[in-house]
Amino acid sequence: MPDRGGGPTGPRIRVGRPSRRARTLLMTLGVLAVIAMAFVMFAGFWTDWLWYRSVAYSSVFTTTLWTKIGLFLVFGLLMALAIGVNIWLAHRLRPPLSAMSLEQQSLDRYRMSVAPFKKWVLLAVTALVGLIAGASASGQWRTWLMYVNGVPFGQKDPQFQLDVSFYAFDLPWYRFMLGFGFAATILSLIAAAATHYLYGGLRVTSPGARATAAATGHLSVLLGVFVSLKAVAYWLDRYGLAVKSSDFKAADNWTGLRYVDANAYLPAKTILFCIAAICAVLFFATLWRRTWQLPVIGFGLMVLSAILIGGLYPAIVQKFQVQPNEQAKEAPFIQKNIDATRDAYDIDDAEMEDYDGQATTEDGGKLRTAANAAASYRVMDPNVVSPAFQQLQQRRNYYQFPRTLDVDRYKDKDGKEQDTVIGLRELNIQGLPKRNWINDHFTYTHGYGAIAARGTTTGTNPTGSPDFTESGLPSTGEFGKYEQRIYYGEKTEQYSIVGGPQKELDYEEDGEKTTSYEGDSGVSLSNTFNRAAYAVSFSEPQIMYSGAIGEGSRILYNRTPKERVEAVAPWLTIDGDAYPAVVDGRIQWIVDAYTTTNGYPYASRTTLGDTTADSLTTNQRAVVAQQNQVNYIRNSVKATVDAYDGKVKLYEWDTKDPVLKTWRKAFPGTVEARSEIPRALLDHLRYPQDLFKVQRELLTRYHVEDPAQFYSGSDAWQVPDDPTNKEPGSVPPYYLSMKMPGQNAQEFSLTTTFTPRGRPNLGAFMAVNADAASEDYGTMRLLRVTSTVKGPGQVQSELNGNDDVAEFVRNLKGTDSDIEYGNLLTVPLEGGFLYIEPVYTRGGTQNYPLLRKVAASYGSKIVFENSLGDALNAVFGVDGASDTTPPDPSKPDEPTEPPATGEAALKKAIADAQKAYEDGETALKEQDWPAYGKAQDALQEALERAAAAQPKAGGEGDKADSGAKPDADKPADADKAGGDPGPESSAEPASAARQEAPDGSPDGGQGS
């Protein structure tokens, strides 16, 4: 007889069992492998917990974790039970004897192979589907928290008269539950049918009945549950019409009911709900009737009704009732969409007025005087001058500035508020002189100092450079004394280990030194367990055994402001641009954060990533929430991140936002009240750019409130392309202190222009009060241009074709330099619009932009001059010097007077400069650095007065050409006295560091 085992028939070879030592070794290795795998999985969890505890937001971690675990367990168990019970029930209802047929004989082998492992198979199947369902449900933690903590909006939708919170908080959860129910029912139906088939309850080819009575009843109940869920889906679809997106030529991303929805789809859904409910009852009735005849007929009727009532009927209504008179039919629904969209995006209070766009006077002197008070013209473009900051203030190769600087407001020595361009000198790990693990993570750990320049003036050395108000390494100037070390910043993406045996590179007034971090930020690495967890989590074994880590060592990571705010408030959408401010002796990153929803009824949707893109987002600044589709947004939270210790604070900003109130219920204690915002911080808060860009995009259509005009699109606008940027994209909004028609004083504003859709001329101008300390913060004003006025693109085209510009460009070719256009500012002025554009050159002897020209356009006239003052004089046809110093934006207009001129003023300025120089020499000999710094400030102020006292007319860009010198040989001596011995010197005074750039030349006018 052949061997039934199928093996060889030769002599058997006995294989000895492993020895006890070998078995013990294998068992030990197996246990260690399991422990290692468990520790790897645990390390990520443990390090996350440590990080949240270090930033004092452990409640966010625990709330999120327990919510995910709860959803995982509940829905995983429900799914497992649904599948397991139906498999068990199908097995229990199997027929006692299988029919003798080829089909059943072939199934016998499967039944016999499964029989010994039935329980294990059942457990494995239910566990697998339970794990998958639980993991899917845990991802719905936001939906669950919003559902259980939802706060009413206090506003009802116009169709069903339900509070908006039903659509924003409740309906998403109901839809998830419905989807889960469908999944559980379908999987149960498949599992039950397979089990019935395996054990003979269902037959495909066997003679006789195709299903036993038990199988028929079981499967009918499951089908009845499925159809019942379909009935619920039809009922919820009725409400879903209010938040349904559809293609409609009246508006992109249309949301809400239209005529066909209200008059065809809505009744159809109600009818289909009734039919599905009846059909479900017929399926349940098979428990008694034991036949599928009626349920199948009912199901067929439901499918046919869905096609006829849910598909064909609405198409007929649309074709024969709506299309012949669409505008009239859709008008009530368009009005609902307009009202809801304007409210959801907070643009319903935008003030619109007609503006002719033509000058109301031809008096050049009056226009020139009005121009002085109309705005603080920012000739320092934060999107252009970053390379100048880099060249003049980098000081070390391992520091860097962002490609786009920020605009803020600071008070000068006289207490007047001025627009300021600011950037932080952050660490650039790629610029280290030698790259290794110690240098990357222990020695070079932080940036150093804020650098700021006036936005409305330029420096004198070199002419056209930024006029720095805070400069040097360490930085000194108008900010006073503050913590300059930057451990947390936009460019700080690598982790650092600080506070331990290994010292960090640092600076003081007398040059380089070493330091050790004294903050309480980060996670302690003093114990071995934490070190092992981070070694695994960061895939860096050196963390475990490096001698550079010891008592007091702390690891800093998640160091960008955006990362930190997103982590402690995962329910917020973060603005693409965090900006720094020096507040109460600390550098604070200010981060605007938004609450959003996709469930505001009738409000049209927008994709944030597309709406917030402009000509700068290609390669300079981030875009908020790339693919997030929303139809409600509020700037509900202002967050700060301390640049030294990374401390995150969340402040309530929109006190009426129901979405924020909902999240504050879900995460109590994480957001501080608005009243807790310090006054010093409030002075630096501003209207966020990304929110403004979303609102302006919506206003291109939703500035129209008449349904007929909205439908026709006759007054649609568009955001023009940026004419000054080679990269494609919309013109970015600009921060500018200016005043709108009818206002008495300048306000810090965020501005933009519109052009009619498909046309280049100016269609409208919009400004929003961006000063958070103002009572009118957020007030949005629109000037609808009623005459033909040149748009930004047309002004730029005229400028490019100007003879003076052409000659200027030809002259640049001989110096191997390129021309760069700055921000094209638009300012309403005396009934017309004044355009101001700074023009920079780059190349030749310097590889960074210097302001060389200023272009101005008013009415039909365009000029191209050496300075802002000259450009304003020329465009208004005024001769002589005119003061272009911006007035205090916080005060009403006052008569402007020209600066003091004449021989007496010049002599006094020279005498003061001479005295300041001598005081500086004395302080230098005595090494009295504070006195030396004061003397250098006095010297700078005297030289500026001397330059202003010169008879030559000019603006901010010409100070170097007219600057008076106290003595023929004194400037050289002063340079020598204030000079920097070199970038690597360890004994540079603070004032010397402030005055000299890396190449040895004085920086933007801070010294002489």
PDB file of N, CA and C in Angstrom, residues 570-599:
ATOM      1  N   PRO A 570      -5.270  70.829  17.730  1.00  0.00           N
ATOM      2  CA  PRO A 570      -5.437  70.146  16.431  1.00  0.00           C
ATOM      3  C   PRO A 570      -6.761  70.443  15.753  1.00  0.00           C
ATOM      4  N   TRP A 571      -7.633  71.144  16.414  1.00  0.00           N
ATOM      5  CA  TRP A 571      -8.930  71.474  15.849  1.00  0.00           C
ATOM      6  C   TRP A 571      -8.925  72.834  15.155  1.00  0.00           C
ATOM      7  N   LEU A 572      -7.786  73.501  15.135  1.00  0.00           N
ATOM      8  CA  LEU A 572      -7.668  74.805  14.497  1.00  0.00           C
ATOM      9  C   LEU A 572      -7.001  74.682  13.132  1.00  0.00           C
ATOM     10  N   THR A 573      -7.334  75.583  12.237  1.00  0.00           N
ATOM     11  CA  THR A 573      -6.639  75.723  10.959  1.00  0.00           C
ATOM     12  C   THR A 573      -5.692  76.903  11.097  1.00  0.00           C
ATOM     13  N   ILE A 574      -4.415  76.684  10.791  1.00  0.00           N
ATOM     14  CA  ILE A 574      -3.380  77.673  11.089  1.00  0.00           C
ATOM     15  C   ILE A 574      -3.080  78.524   9.864  1.00  0.00           C
ATOM     16  N   ASP A 575      -2.949  79.833  10.087  1.00  0.00           N
ATOM     17  CA  ASP A 575      -2.579  80.756   9.024  1.00  0.00           C
ATOM     18  C   ASP A 575      -1.199  80.404   8.481  1.00  0.00           C
ATOM     19  N   GLY A 576      -0.982  80.703   7.200  1.00  0.00           N
ATOM     20  CA  GLY A 576       0.281  80.327   6.565  1.00  0.00           C
ATOM     21  C   GLY A 576       1.461  81.173   6.971  1.00  0.00           C
ATOM     22  N   ASP A 577       1.246  82.297   7.696  1.00  0.00           N
ATOM     23  CA  ASP A 577       2.341  83.208   7.999  1.00  0.00           C
ATOM     24  C   ASP A 577       2.318  83.602   9.461  1.00  0.00           C
ATOM     25  N   ALA A 578       3.208  83.007  10.255  1.00  0.00           N
ATOM     26  CA  ALA A 578       3.434  83.483  11.615  1.00  0.00           C
ATOM     27  C   ALA A 578       4.398  84.664  11.538  1.00  0.00           C
ATOM     28  N   TYR A 579       4.232  85.636  12.413  1.00  0.00           N
ATOM     29  CA  TYR A 579       5.118  86.801  12.374  1.00  0.00           C
ATOM     30  C   TYR A 579       5.617  87.129  13.784  1.00  0.00           C
ATOM     31  N   PRO A 580       6.843  87.664  13.889  1.00  0.00           N
ATOM     32  CA  PRO A 580       7.428  87.915  15.204  1.00  0.00           C
ATOM     33  C   PRO A 580       7.137  89.327  15.696  1.00  0.00           C
ATOM     34  N   ALA A 581       7.121  89.486  17.006  1.00  0.00           N
ATOM     35  CA  ALA A 581       6.983  90.803  17.628  1.00  0.00           C
ATOM     36  C   ALA A 581       7.758  90.797  18.937  1.00  0.00           C
ATOM     37  N   VAL A 582       8.389  91.910  19.241  1.00  0.00           N
ATOM     38  CA  VAL A 582       9.092  92.068  20.518  1.00  0.00           C
ATOM     39  C   VAL A 582       8.093  92.644  21.507  1.00  0.00           C
ATOM     40  N   VAL A 583       7.730  91.848  22.505  1.00  0.00           N
ATOM     41  CA  VAL A 583       6.673  92.202  23.440  1.00  0.00           C
ATOM     42  C   VAL A 583       7.176  91.992  24.861  1.00  0.00           C
ATOM     43  N   ASP A 584       7.216  93.076  25.635  1.00  0.00           N
ATOM     44  CA  ASP A 584       7.601  92.986  27.050  1.00  0.00           C
ATOM     45  C   ASP A 584       8.907  92.232  27.250  1.00  0.00           C
ATOM     46  N   GLY A 585       9.904  92.567  26.441  1.00  0.00           N
ATOM     47  CA  GLY A 585      11.224  91.983  26.611  1.00  0.00           C
ATOM     48  C   GLY A 585      11.389  90.577  26.079  1.00  0.00           C
ATOM     49  N   ARG A 586      10.421  90.090  25.308  1.00  0.00           N
ATOM     50  CA  ARG A 586      10.503  88.750  24.732  1.00  0.00           C
ATOM     51  C   ARG A 586      10.128  88.822  23.260  1.00  0.00           C
ATOM     52  N   ILE A 587      10.710  87.923  22.484  1.00  0.00           N
ATOM     53  CA  ILE A 587      10.274  87.765  21.100  1.00  0.00           C
ATOM     54  C   ILE A 587       9.138  86.746  21.085  1.00  0.00           C
ATOM     55  N   GLN A 588       7.992  87.180  20.614  1.00  0.00           N
ATOM     56  CA  GLN A 588       6.831  86.305  20.532  1.00  0.00           C
ATOM     57  C   GLN A 588       6.456  86.096  19.072  1.00  0.00           C
ATOM     58  N   TRP A 589       6.257  84.840  18.701  1.00  0.00           N
ATOM     59  CA  TRP A 589       5.669  84.546  17.397  1.00  0.00           C
ATOM     60  C   TRP A 589       4.156  84.643  17.532  1.00  0.00           C
ATOM     61  N   ILE A 590       3.528  85.414  16.663  1.00  0.00           N
ATOM     62  CA  ILE A 590       2.075  85.563  16.690  1.00  0.00           C
ATOM     63  C   ILE A 590       1.492  84.741  15.549  1.00  0.00           C
ATOM     64  N   VAL A 591       0.562  83.876  15.889  1.00  0.00           N
ATOM     65  CA  VAL A 591      -0.016  82.936  14.926  1.00  0.00           C
ATOM     66  C   VAL A 591      -1.529  83.129  14.908  1.00  0.00           C
ATOM     67  N   ASP A 592      -2.053  83.436  13.748  1.00  0.00           N
ATOM     68  CA  ASP A 592      -3.510  83.521  13.597  1.00  0.00           C
ATOM     69  C   ASP A 592      -4.057  82.127  13.321  1.00  0.00           C
ATOM     70  N   ALA A 593      -5.149  81.808  13.989  1.00  0.00           N
ATOM     71  CA  ALA A 593      -5.752  80.479  13.842  1.00  0.00           C
ATOM     72  C   ALA A 593      -7.242  80.633  13.585  1.00  0.00           C
ATOM     73  N   TYR A 594      -7.783  79.681  12.821  1.00  0.00           N
ATOM     74  CA  TYR A 594      -9.165  79.771  12.362  1.00  0.00           C
ATOM     75  C   TYR A 594      -9.973  78.552  12.802  1.00  0.00           C
ATOM     76  N   THR A 595     -11.215  78.802  13.095  1.00  0.00           N
ATOM     77  CA  THR A 595     -12.178  77.717  13.214  1.00  0.00           C
ATOM     78  C   THR A 595     -12.979  77.679  11.912  1.00  0.00           C
ATOM     79  N   THR A 596     -13.212  76.491  11.416  1.00  0.00           N
ATOM     80  CA  THR A 596     -13.906  76.337  10.135  1.00  0.00           C
ATOM     81  C   THR A 596     -14.916  75.199  10.234  1.00  0.00           C
ATOM     82  N   THR A 597     -15.831  75.203   9.294  1.00  0.00           N
ATOM     83  CA  THR A 597     -16.734  74.072   9.120  1.00  0.00           C
ATOM     84  C   THR A 597     -17.104  74.003   7.648  1.00  0.00           C
ATOM     85  N   ASN A 598     -17.527  72.834   7.243  1.00  0.00           N
ATOM     86  CA  ASN A 598     -17.959  72.614   5.867  1.00  0.00           C
ATOM     87  C   ASN A 598     -19.469  72.418   5.794  1.00  0.00           C
ATOM     88  N   GLY A 599     -20.151  72.750   6.897  1.00  0.00           N
ATOM     89  CA  GLY A 599     -21.569  72.430   6.982  1.00  0.00           C
ATOM     90  C   GLY A 599     -22.472  73.616   7.244  1.00  0.00           C
TER      91      GLY A 599
END
